[in-house]
């Protein structure tokens, strides 16, 4: 435990040196990539001292106008396929259990690691698809590779204790491969159940640098978990019209954390549905918020 804390403090001291105190969540160690296409969103409303943002989302513009084939293939301008040179499908043997992952980026000594957990009916292909979800995963892959970091998209076999144990093992693997540098866990839709399990896993939390909850289920007990006690930065993104998990329920969790000046952000997409955060979240903004929060 003490070794983990020592390494983390050393790494975050480096980030503190590299990153000036941000005046916005966009600043940080992750540089721009196609920001003119992905980051220029209109903010309709802010609250909670800027920690909450309501974003203008319009289906006709942000799906039909962005995709060559709506919800299937984004226009070519939104992707850069050179990143595929750094991509591999692997089967990891972690704690005696096999886990299929797509890995993008360097296997060892990454500046940071990102792990994306898909929802029900998905597998590792969802988080590695360059053309679906408006090209947002292609952007994430390019941001990670340009930062000399690594991205894992695992296939989750079950959204229960066994599935969470696989992810906990992957978190530790990423932490050890990167010599203790930050590991960021992002959970989408039902994958949020995995984040709920991990937030209660005191050992796994020690290897984490932050969490992102993208259109996931609310966790009324989040404030009492080891993750929150450890002050892990948490980034929420949700569609205001999500019919699967109500936005107001997740917003209530966020505001509960904000009462104690907790390091958290909430991006709400006006009129957005259940899948909107996966398509529209600004990965550069998300990563820089978490990395900069942990460096302070």
PDB file of C-alpha atoms in Angstrom:
ATOM      1  CA  UNK A   1       0.000   0.000   0.000  1.00  0.00           C
ATOM      2  CA  UNK A   2       2.732   2.461   0.948  1.00  0.00           C
ATOM      3  CA  UNK A   3       4.611   1.640  -2.271  1.00  0.00           C
ATOM      4  CA  UNK A   4       1.509   2.385  -4.328  1.00  0.00           C
ATOM      5  CA  UNK A   5       1.042   5.746  -2.622  1.00  0.00           C
ATOM      6  CA  UNK A   6       4.717   6.624  -3.051  1.00  0.00           C
ATOM      7  CA  UNK A   7       4.667   5.937  -6.778  1.00  0.00           C
ATOM      8  CA  UNK A   8       1.411   7.802  -7.280  1.00  0.00           C
ATOM      9  CA  UNK A   9       2.626  10.880  -5.417  1.00  0.00           C
ATOM     10  CA  UNK A  10       5.812  10.908  -7.489  1.00  0.00           C
ATOM     11  CA  UNK A  11       3.907  10.647 -10.768  1.00  0.00           C
ATOM     12  CA  UNK A  12       1.392  13.295  -9.855  1.00  0.00           C
ATOM     13  CA  UNK A  13       4.191  15.627  -8.806  1.00  0.00           C
ATOM     14  CA  UNK A  14       5.492  15.314 -12.369  1.00  0.00           C
ATOM     15  CA  UNK A  15       2.071  16.191 -13.747  1.00  0.00           C
ATOM     16  CA  UNK A  16       1.892  19.167 -11.390  1.00  0.00           C
ATOM     17  CA  UNK A  17       5.176  20.408 -12.803  1.00  0.00           C
ATOM     18  CA  UNK A  18       4.028  19.942 -16.406  1.00  0.00           C
ATOM     19  CA  UNK A  19       0.522  21.320 -16.019  1.00  0.00           C
ATOM     20  CA  UNK A  20      -0.216  24.865 -14.880  1.00  0.00           C
ATOM     21  CA  UNK A  21      -3.278  25.370 -12.720  1.00  0.00           C
ATOM     22  CA  UNK A  22      -6.084  25.146 -15.252  1.00  0.00           C
ATOM     23  CA  UNK A  23      -8.560  27.953 -15.846  1.00  0.00           C
ATOM     24  CA  UNK A  24     -10.745  25.395 -17.636  1.00  0.00           C
ATOM     25  CA  UNK A  25     -11.051  21.630 -17.642  1.00  0.00           C
ATOM     26  CA  UNK A  26      -9.688  21.559 -21.193  1.00  0.00           C
ATOM     27  CA  UNK A  27      -6.136  22.409 -20.139  1.00  0.00           C
ATOM     28  CA  UNK A  28      -3.822  19.614 -19.141  1.00  0.00           C
ATOM     29  CA  UNK A  29      -1.212  17.149 -20.407  1.00  0.00           C
ATOM     30  CA  UNK A  30      -3.328  15.757 -23.270  1.00  0.00           C
ATOM     31  CA  UNK A  31      -2.839  17.800 -26.427  1.00  0.00           C
ATOM     32  CA  UNK A  32      -5.471  18.618 -29.060  1.00  0.00           C
ATOM     33  CA  UNK A  33      -6.666  16.272 -31.784  1.00  0.00           C
ATOM     34  CA  UNK A  34      -9.423  17.410 -34.162  1.00  0.00           C
ATOM     35  CA  UNK A  35     -10.694  19.786 -31.477  1.00  0.00           C
ATOM     36  CA  UNK A  36     -12.404  21.865 -34.146  1.00  0.00           C
ATOM     37  CA  UNK A  37     -14.722  18.895 -34.776  1.00  0.00           C
ATOM     38  CA  UNK A  38     -15.098  17.415 -31.296  1.00  0.00           C
ATOM     39  CA  UNK A  39     -14.603  20.198 -28.749  1.00  0.00           C
ATOM     40  CA  UNK A  40     -16.499  23.204 -30.051  1.00  0.00           C
ATOM     41  CA  UNK A  41     -19.792  22.580 -28.311  1.00  0.00           C
ATOM     42  CA  UNK A  42     -22.163  25.340 -27.290  1.00  0.00           C
ATOM     43  CA  UNK A  43     -22.610  25.598 -23.530  1.00  0.00           C
ATOM     44  CA  UNK A  44     -26.210  26.569 -22.791  1.00  0.00           C
ATOM     45  CA  UNK A  45     -25.889  26.789 -19.020  1.00  0.00           C
ATOM     46  CA  UNK A  46     -23.344  26.403 -16.244  1.00  0.00           C
ATOM     47  CA  UNK A  47     -23.820  25.823 -12.527  1.00  0.00           C
ATOM     48  CA  UNK A  48     -21.958  24.589  -9.453  1.00  0.00           C
ATOM     49  CA  UNK A  49     -19.119  27.062 -10.032  1.00  0.00           C
ATOM     50  CA  UNK A  50     -18.668  25.772 -13.568  1.00  0.00           C
ATOM     51  CA  UNK A  51     -18.510  22.093 -12.600  1.00  0.00           C
ATOM     52  CA  UNK A  52     -21.871  21.493 -14.317  1.00  0.00           C
ATOM     53  CA  UNK A  53     -22.387  22.246 -18.009  1.00  0.00           C
ATOM     54  CA  UNK A  54     -25.501  21.878 -20.125  1.00  0.00           C
ATOM     55  CA  UNK A  55     -24.439  21.278 -23.727  1.00  0.00           C
ATOM     56  CA  UNK A  56     -26.454  22.040 -26.854  1.00  0.00           C
ATOM     57  CA  UNK A  57     -27.105  18.685 -28.531  1.00  0.00           C
ATOM     58  CA  UNK A  58     -29.184  18.319 -31.679  1.00  0.00           C
ATOM     59  CA  UNK A  59     -29.759  14.927 -33.247  1.00  0.00           C
ATOM     60  CA  UNK A  60     -30.113  16.220 -36.800  1.00  0.00           C
ATOM     61  CA  UNK A  61     -26.814  18.057 -36.559  1.00  0.00           C
ATOM     62  CA  UNK A  62     -24.807  15.752 -34.291  1.00  0.00           C
ATOM     63  CA  UNK A  63     -25.860  12.444 -35.857  1.00  0.00           C
ATOM     64  CA  UNK A  64     -27.302  13.018 -39.318  1.00  0.00           C
ATOM     65  CA  UNK A  65     -24.950  15.889 -40.100  1.00  0.00           C
ATOM     66  CA  UNK A  66     -21.882  14.142 -38.729  1.00  0.00           C
ATOM     67  CA  UNK A  67     -22.366  10.622 -40.103  1.00  0.00           C
ATOM     68  CA  UNK A  68     -22.174   9.358 -43.656  1.00  0.00           C
ATOM     69  CA  UNK A  69     -24.536   6.572 -42.549  1.00  0.00           C
ATOM     70  CA  UNK A  70     -26.417   7.729 -39.436  1.00  0.00           C
ATOM     71  CA  UNK A  71     -25.281   5.834 -36.320  1.00  0.00           C
ATOM     72  CA  UNK A  72     -23.163   3.456 -38.405  1.00  0.00           C
ATOM     73  CA  UNK A  73     -20.327   5.302 -40.147  1.00  0.00           C
ATOM     74  CA  UNK A  74     -19.013   8.788 -39.435  1.00  0.00           C
ATOM     75  CA  UNK A  75     -17.669  11.042 -42.177  1.00  0.00           C
ATOM     76  CA  UNK A  76     -14.002  10.525 -43.005  1.00  0.00           C
ATOM     77  CA  UNK A  77     -12.940  13.931 -41.653  1.00  0.00           C
ATOM     78  CA  UNK A  78     -13.605  12.712 -38.113  1.00  0.00           C
ATOM     79  CA  UNK A  79     -11.153   9.811 -38.161  1.00  0.00           C
ATOM     80  CA  UNK A  80      -7.447   9.239 -38.576  1.00  0.00           C
ATOM     81  CA  UNK A  81      -6.646   5.591 -39.178  1.00  0.00           C
ATOM     82  CA  UNK A  82      -2.873   5.710 -38.734  1.00  0.00           C
ATOM     83  CA  UNK A  83      -3.499   4.855 -35.093  1.00  0.00           C
ATOM     84  CA  UNK A  84      -4.338   1.299 -36.136  1.00  0.00           C
ATOM     85  CA  UNK A  85      -0.603   0.626 -36.357  1.00  0.00           C
ATOM     86  CA  UNK A  86      -0.571   0.743 -32.564  1.00  0.00           C
ATOM     87  CA  UNK A  87      -3.618  -1.502 -32.058  1.00  0.00           C
ATOM     88  CA  UNK A  88      -3.713  -5.204 -31.205  1.00  0.00           C
ATOM     89  CA  UNK A  89      -6.242  -7.769 -30.029  1.00  0.00           C
ATOM     90  CA  UNK A  90      -4.862  -9.711 -27.083  1.00  0.00           C
ATOM     91  CA  UNK A  91      -5.950 -12.289 -24.540  1.00  0.00           C
ATOM     92  CA  UNK A  92      -4.458 -11.466 -21.160  1.00  0.00           C
ATOM     93  CA  UNK A  93      -4.031 -14.037 -18.415  1.00  0.00           C
ATOM     94  CA  UNK A  94      -4.730 -12.117 -15.215  1.00  0.00           C
ATOM     95  CA  UNK A  95      -4.895 -13.880 -11.848  1.00  0.00           C
ATOM     96  CA  UNK A  96      -5.623 -17.173 -13.608  1.00  0.00           C
ATOM     97  CA  UNK A  97      -8.511 -15.823 -15.706  1.00  0.00           C
ATOM     98  CA  UNK A  98      -8.383 -14.943 -19.393  1.00  0.00           C
ATOM     99  CA  UNK A  99      -9.587 -11.541 -20.570  1.00  0.00           C
ATOM    100  CA  UNK A 100      -9.943 -10.513 -24.220  1.00  0.00           C
ATOM    101  CA  UNK A 101      -8.896  -6.903 -24.809  1.00  0.00           C
ATOM    102  CA  UNK A 102      -8.121  -4.548 -27.630  1.00  0.00           C
ATOM    103  CA  UNK A 103      -5.028  -2.600 -26.673  1.00  0.00           C
ATOM    104  CA  UNK A 104      -4.075   0.645 -28.392  1.00  0.00           C
ATOM    105  CA  UNK A 105      -0.755   2.288 -27.581  1.00  0.00           C
ATOM    106  CA  UNK A 106       2.412   1.222 -25.858  1.00  0.00           C
ATOM    107  CA  UNK A 107       2.324  -1.861 -23.676  1.00  0.00           C
ATOM    108  CA  UNK A 108       4.738  -0.579 -21.027  1.00  0.00           C
ATOM    109  CA  UNK A 109       5.708   2.738 -19.429  1.00  0.00           C
ATOM    110  CA  UNK A 110       2.568   4.563 -20.591  1.00  0.00           C
ATOM    111  CA  UNK A 111       2.101   8.121 -19.316  1.00  0.00           C
ATOM    112  CA  UNK A 112      -1.444   7.103 -18.355  1.00  0.00           C
ATOM    113  CA  UNK A 113      -3.871   4.268 -19.086  1.00  0.00           C
ATOM    114  CA  UNK A 114      -7.547   4.380 -20.073  1.00  0.00           C
ATOM    115  CA  UNK A 115      -9.896   1.409 -19.669  1.00  0.00           C
ATOM    116  CA  UNK A 116     -13.332   1.602 -21.315  1.00  0.00           C
ATOM    117  CA  UNK A 117     -16.142  -0.677 -20.119  1.00  0.00           C
ATOM    118  CA  UNK A 118     -18.957  -1.275 -22.611  1.00  0.00           C
ATOM    119  CA  UNK A 119     -22.614  -1.876 -21.763  1.00  0.00           C
ATOM    120  CA  UNK A 120     -24.923  -4.853 -22.247  1.00  0.00           C
ATOM    121  CA  UNK A 121     -24.601  -6.633 -25.593  1.00  0.00           C
ATOM    122  CA  UNK A 122     -21.183  -5.174 -26.369  1.00  0.00           C
ATOM    123  CA  UNK A 123     -17.652  -6.477 -26.384  1.00  0.00           C
ATOM    124  CA  UNK A 124     -14.160  -5.105 -27.025  1.00  0.00           C
ATOM    125  CA  UNK A 125     -15.069  -4.231 -30.618  1.00  0.00           C
ATOM    126  CA  UNK A 126     -17.395  -1.454 -29.471  1.00  0.00           C
ATOM    127  CA  UNK A 127     -14.647   0.550 -27.798  1.00  0.00           C
ATOM    128  CA  UNK A 128     -12.263  -0.001 -30.706  1.00  0.00           C
ATOM    129  CA  UNK A 129     -14.631   0.905 -33.566  1.00  0.00           C
ATOM    130  CA  UNK A 130     -13.249   3.854 -35.506  1.00  0.00           C
ATOM    131  CA  UNK A 131     -16.438   4.796 -37.349  1.00  0.00           C
ATOM    132  CA  UNK A 132     -19.331   4.261 -34.934  1.00  0.00           C
ATOM    133  CA  UNK A 133     -20.386   6.767 -32.250  1.00  0.00           C
ATOM    134  CA  UNK A 134     -19.388   9.672 -34.438  1.00  0.00           C
ATOM    135  CA  UNK A 135     -15.717   8.673 -34.523  1.00  0.00           C
ATOM    136  CA  UNK A 136     -15.343   9.385 -30.805  1.00  0.00           C
ATOM    137  CA  UNK A 137     -13.396   6.197 -30.062  1.00  0.00           C
ATOM    138  CA  UNK A 138     -11.025   6.912 -32.933  1.00  0.00           C
ATOM    139  CA  UNK A 139     -10.350  10.293 -31.367  1.00  0.00           C
ATOM    140  CA  UNK A 140      -9.744   8.695 -27.971  1.00  0.00           C
ATOM    141  CA  UNK A 141      -7.265   6.264 -29.503  1.00  0.00           C
ATOM    142  CA  UNK A 142      -5.411   9.084 -31.247  1.00  0.00           C
ATOM    143  CA  UNK A 143      -5.306  11.203 -28.080  1.00  0.00           C
ATOM    144  CA  UNK A 144      -3.883   8.273 -26.125  1.00  0.00           C
ATOM    145  CA  UNK A 145      -1.238   7.313 -28.686  1.00  0.00           C
ATOM    146  CA  UNK A 146      -0.111  10.929 -29.132  1.00  0.00           C
ATOM    147  CA  UNK A 147       0.306  11.127 -25.343  1.00  0.00           C
ATOM    148  CA  UNK A 148       2.488   7.987 -25.298  1.00  0.00           C
ATOM    149  CA  UNK A 149      -0.171   6.242 -23.287  1.00  0.00           C
ATOM    150  CA  UNK A 150      -2.329   3.128 -23.583  1.00  0.00           C
ATOM    151  CA  UNK A 151      -6.017   2.348 -24.054  1.00  0.00           C
ATOM    152  CA  UNK A 152      -7.711  -0.955 -23.197  1.00  0.00           C
ATOM    153  CA  UNK A 153     -11.165  -2.013 -24.410  1.00  0.00           C
ATOM    154  CA  UNK A 154     -11.939  -5.357 -22.708  1.00  0.00           C
ATOM    155  CA  UNK A 155     -14.797  -7.761 -23.405  1.00  0.00           C
ATOM    156  CA  UNK A 156     -16.880  -7.940 -20.226  1.00  0.00           C
ATOM    157  CA  UNK A 157     -18.415 -11.394 -19.774  1.00  0.00           C
ATOM    158  CA  UNK A 158     -20.730 -10.510 -16.880  1.00  0.00           C
ATOM    159  CA  UNK A 159     -21.793  -7.392 -15.014  1.00  0.00           C
ATOM    160  CA  UNK A 160     -21.343  -8.903 -11.565  1.00  0.00           C
ATOM    161  CA  UNK A 161     -18.583  -9.688  -9.084  1.00  0.00           C
ATOM    162  CA  UNK A 162     -16.727 -11.906 -11.570  1.00  0.00           C
ATOM    163  CA  UNK A 163     -16.799  -9.261 -14.288  1.00  0.00           C
ATOM    164  CA  UNK A 164     -15.680  -6.642 -11.783  1.00  0.00           C
ATOM    165  CA  UNK A 165     -12.847  -8.914 -10.618  1.00  0.00           C
ATOM    166  CA  UNK A 166     -11.606  -9.163 -14.207  1.00  0.00           C
ATOM    167  CA  UNK A 167     -11.604  -5.376 -14.486  1.00  0.00           C
ATOM    168  CA  UNK A 168      -9.864  -5.005 -11.113  1.00  0.00           C
ATOM    169  CA  UNK A 169      -7.136  -7.327 -12.387  1.00  0.00           C
ATOM    170  CA  UNK A 170      -6.836  -5.282 -15.589  1.00  0.00           C
ATOM    171  CA  UNK A 171      -6.548  -2.060 -13.576  1.00  0.00           C
ATOM    172  CA  UNK A 172      -3.695  -3.528 -11.560  1.00  0.00           C
ATOM    173  CA  UNK A 173      -2.065  -4.860 -14.752  1.00  0.00           C
ATOM    174  CA  UNK A 174      -2.207  -1.406 -16.373  1.00  0.00           C
ATOM    175  CA  UNK A 175      -0.875   0.227 -13.211  1.00  0.00           C
ATOM    176  CA  UNK A 176       2.073  -2.143 -12.999  1.00  0.00           C
ATOM    177  CA  UNK A 177       2.840  -1.991 -16.731  1.00  0.00           C
ATOM    178  CA  UNK A 178       2.989   1.808 -16.541  1.00  0.00           C
ATOM    179  CA  UNK A 179       5.151   1.880 -13.394  1.00  0.00           C
ATOM    180  CA  UNK A 180       2.390   3.340 -11.259  1.00  0.00           C
ATOM    181  CA  UNK A 181       1.177   6.111 -13.543  1.00  0.00           C
ATOM    182  CA  UNK A 182      -2.540   7.048 -13.548  1.00  0.00           C
ATOM    183  CA  UNK A 183      -5.199   4.562 -14.662  1.00  0.00           C
ATOM    184  CA  UNK A 184      -8.576   5.996 -15.694  1.00  0.00           C
ATOM    185  CA  UNK A 185     -11.664   3.770 -15.728  1.00  0.00           C
ATOM    186  CA  UNK A 186     -14.578   4.848 -17.957  1.00  0.00           C
ATOM    187  CA  UNK A 187     -17.862   2.935 -17.725  1.00  0.00           C
ATOM    188  CA  UNK A 188     -20.748   3.342 -20.176  1.00  0.00           C
ATOM    189  CA  UNK A 189     -24.393   2.356 -19.745  1.00  0.00           C
ATOM    190  CA  UNK A 190     -24.726  -0.951 -17.840  1.00  0.00           C
ATOM    191  CA  UNK A 191     -20.945  -0.976 -17.624  1.00  0.00           C
ATOM    192  CA  UNK A 192     -21.503   1.521 -14.826  1.00  0.00           C
ATOM    193  CA  UNK A 193     -22.333  -1.459 -12.617  1.00  0.00           C
ATOM    194  CA  UNK A 194     -18.693  -2.488 -12.984  1.00  0.00           C
ATOM    195  CA  UNK A 195     -17.630   0.991 -11.861  1.00  0.00           C
ATOM    196  CA  UNK A 196     -19.912   0.626  -8.853  1.00  0.00           C
ATOM    197  CA  UNK A 197     -18.171  -2.618  -7.880  1.00  0.00           C
ATOM    198  CA  UNK A 198     -14.716  -1.129  -8.435  1.00  0.00           C
ATOM    199  CA  UNK A 199     -15.515   1.963  -6.368  1.00  0.00           C
ATOM    200  CA  UNK A 200     -16.120  -0.376  -3.411  1.00  0.00           C
ATOM    201  CA  UNK A 201     -12.938  -2.388  -3.969  1.00  0.00           C
ATOM    202  CA  UNK A 202     -10.397  -0.808  -1.647  1.00  0.00           C
ATOM    203  CA  UNK A 203      -7.430  -2.463  -3.349  1.00  0.00           C
ATOM    204  CA  UNK A 204      -8.479  -1.619  -6.911  1.00  0.00           C
ATOM    205  CA  UNK A 205      -9.091   1.995  -5.917  1.00  0.00           C
ATOM    206  CA  UNK A 206      -5.441   2.294  -4.898  1.00  0.00           C
ATOM    207  CA  UNK A 207      -4.440   1.700  -8.525  1.00  0.00           C
ATOM    208  CA  UNK A 208      -6.934   4.154 -10.015  1.00  0.00           C
ATOM    209  CA  UNK A 209      -6.405   7.789 -10.991  1.00  0.00           C
ATOM    210  CA  UNK A 210     -10.043   8.599 -11.750  1.00  0.00           C
ATOM    211  CA  UNK A 211     -13.393   7.406 -13.070  1.00  0.00           C
ATOM    212  CA  UNK A 212     -15.843   8.478 -15.775  1.00  0.00           C
ATOM    213  CA  UNK A 213     -19.523   7.501 -15.757  1.00  0.00           C
ATOM    214  CA  UNK A 214     -21.102   7.795 -19.200  1.00  0.00           C
ATOM    215  CA  UNK A 215     -24.879   7.372 -19.185  1.00  0.00           C
ATOM    216  CA  UNK A 216     -24.692   4.846 -16.391  1.00  0.00           C
ATOM    217  CA  UNK A 217     -26.940   3.893 -13.476  1.00  0.00           C
ATOM    218  CA  UNK A 218     -26.958   6.107 -10.380  1.00  0.00           C
ATOM    219  CA  UNK A 219     -25.172   4.835  -7.288  1.00  0.00           C
ATOM    220  CA  UNK A 220     -26.827   6.272  -4.157  1.00  0.00           C
ATOM    221  CA  UNK A 221     -24.016   4.888  -1.999  1.00  0.00           C
ATOM    222  CA  UNK A 222     -21.162   6.363  -4.024  1.00  0.00           C
ATOM    223  CA  UNK A 223     -20.303   9.023  -1.415  1.00  0.00           C
ATOM    224  CA  UNK A 224     -19.442   6.336   1.154  1.00  0.00           C
ATOM    225  CA  UNK A 225     -17.175   4.222  -1.081  1.00  0.00           C
ATOM    226  CA  UNK A 226     -13.379   3.858  -0.900  1.00  0.00           C
ATOM    227  CA  UNK A 227     -13.201   5.621  -4.284  1.00  0.00           C
ATOM    228  CA  UNK A 228     -14.711   8.797  -2.870  1.00  0.00           C
ATOM    229  CA  UNK A 229     -12.815   8.529   0.398  1.00  0.00           C
ATOM    230  CA  UNK A 230      -9.676   8.397  -1.735  1.00  0.00           C
ATOM    231  CA  UNK A 231     -10.791  11.575  -3.580  1.00  0.00           C
ATOM    232  CA  UNK A 232     -10.730   9.963  -7.016  1.00  0.00           C
ATOM    233  CA  UNK A 233     -11.833  12.550  -9.605  1.00  0.00           C
ATOM    234  CA  UNK A 234     -15.169  11.531 -11.141  1.00  0.00           C
ATOM    235  CA  UNK A 235     -16.506  12.787 -14.473  1.00  0.00           C
ATOM    236  CA  UNK A 236     -20.214  12.334 -15.244  1.00  0.00           C
ATOM    237  CA  UNK A 237     -21.794  12.642 -18.700  1.00  0.00           C
ATOM    238  CA  UNK A 238     -25.483  12.037 -19.355  1.00  0.00           C
ATOM    239  CA  UNK A 239     -28.269  12.750 -21.826  1.00  0.00           C
ATOM    240  CA  UNK A 240     -31.104  14.810 -20.375  1.00  0.00           C
ATOM    241  CA  UNK A 241     -33.668  12.596 -22.151  1.00  0.00           C
ATOM    242  CA  UNK A 242     -32.080   9.246 -21.220  1.00  0.00           C
ATOM    243  CA  UNK A 243     -34.979   6.804 -20.874  1.00  0.00           C
ATOM    244  CA  UNK A 244     -32.878   3.995 -19.380  1.00  0.00           C
ATOM    245  CA  UNK A 245     -31.213   5.793 -16.474  1.00  0.00           C
ATOM    246  CA  UNK A 246     -32.838   9.097 -15.529  1.00  0.00           C
ATOM    247  CA  UNK A 247     -30.512  12.083 -15.736  1.00  0.00           C
ATOM    248  CA  UNK A 248     -31.841  13.722 -12.565  1.00  0.00           C
ATOM    249  CA  UNK A 249     -30.935  10.666 -10.510  1.00  0.00           C
ATOM    250  CA  UNK A 250     -27.301  10.856 -11.638  1.00  0.00           C
ATOM    251  CA  UNK A 251     -27.300  14.628 -11.247  1.00  0.00           C
ATOM    252  CA  UNK A 252     -28.364  14.194  -7.626  1.00  0.00           C
ATOM    253  CA  UNK A 253     -25.310  11.995  -6.969  1.00  0.00           C
ATOM    254  CA  UNK A 254     -23.059  14.637  -8.526  1.00  0.00           C
ATOM    255  CA  UNK A 255     -24.512  17.443  -6.428  1.00  0.00           C
ATOM    256  CA  UNK A 256     -24.168  15.367  -3.287  1.00  0.00           C
ATOM    257  CA  UNK A 257     -20.432  15.136  -4.010  1.00  0.00           C
ATOM    258  CA  UNK A 258     -20.195  18.837  -4.835  1.00  0.00           C
ATOM    259  CA  UNK A 259     -21.365  19.771  -1.343  1.00  0.00           C
ATOM    260  CA  UNK A 260     -17.942  18.802  -0.058  1.00  0.00           C
ATOM    261  CA  UNK A 261     -16.037  20.484  -2.943  1.00  0.00           C
ATOM    262  CA  UNK A 262     -15.271  17.073  -4.369  1.00  0.00           C
ATOM    263  CA  UNK A 263     -13.253  16.913  -7.640  1.00  0.00           C
ATOM    264  CA  UNK A 264     -16.096  16.131 -10.036  1.00  0.00           C
ATOM    265  CA  UNK A 265     -17.644  17.430 -13.264  1.00  0.00           C
ATOM    266  CA  UNK A 266     -21.001  16.831 -14.935  1.00  0.00           C
ATOM    267  CA  UNK A 267     -21.696  17.304 -18.652  1.00  0.00           C
ATOM    268  CA  UNK A 268     -25.388  17.145 -19.535  1.00  0.00           C
ATOM    269  CA  UNK A 269     -26.386  16.883 -23.192  1.00  0.00           C
ATOM    270  CA  UNK A 270     -29.679  18.711 -23.723  1.00  0.00           C
ATOM    271  CA  UNK A 271     -32.246  16.353 -25.365  1.00  0.00           C
ATOM    272  CA  UNK A 272     -29.589  13.612 -25.542  1.00  0.00           C
ATOM    273  CA  UNK A 273     -30.588   9.959 -25.155  1.00  0.00           C
ATOM    274  CA  UNK A 274     -28.950   6.937 -23.585  1.00  0.00           C
ATOM    275  CA  UNK A 275     -26.077   6.614 -26.062  1.00  0.00           C
ATOM    276  CA  UNK A 276     -25.373  10.329 -26.445  1.00  0.00           C
ATOM    277  CA  UNK A 277     -22.505  10.570 -23.911  1.00  0.00           C
ATOM    278  CA  UNK A 278     -20.546   7.834 -25.714  1.00  0.00           C
ATOM    279  CA  UNK A 279     -20.889   9.708 -28.981  1.00  0.00           C
ATOM    280  CA  UNK A 280     -20.478  13.255 -27.720  1.00  0.00           C
ATOM    281  CA  UNK A 281     -18.278  13.318 -24.609  1.00  0.00           C
ATOM    282  CA  UNK A 282     -15.136  15.368 -25.184  1.00  0.00           C
ATOM    283  CA  UNK A 283     -12.452  12.820 -24.323  1.00  0.00           C
ATOM    284  CA  UNK A 284      -9.687  15.385 -24.212  1.00  0.00           C
ATOM    285  CA  UNK A 285     -11.622  17.487 -21.725  1.00  0.00           C
ATOM    286  CA  UNK A 286     -12.468  14.417 -19.643  1.00  0.00           C
ATOM    287  CA  UNK A 287      -8.896  13.124 -19.521  1.00  0.00           C
ATOM    288  CA  UNK A 288      -7.391  16.512 -18.758  1.00  0.00           C
ATOM    289  CA  UNK A 289      -9.846  17.114 -15.938  1.00  0.00           C
ATOM    290  CA  UNK A 290      -8.961  13.831 -14.254  1.00  0.00           C
ATOM    291  CA  UNK A 291      -5.207  14.072 -14.826  1.00  0.00           C
ATOM    292  CA  UNK A 292      -5.026  17.700 -13.730  1.00  0.00           C
ATOM    293  CA  UNK A 293      -7.211  17.085 -10.675  1.00  0.00           C
ATOM    294  CA  UNK A 294      -4.965  14.266  -9.520  1.00  0.00           C
ATOM    295  CA  UNK A 295      -1.823  16.360 -10.008  1.00  0.00           C
ATOM    296  CA  UNK A 296      -2.959  19.080  -7.593  1.00  0.00           C
TER     297      UNK A 296
END
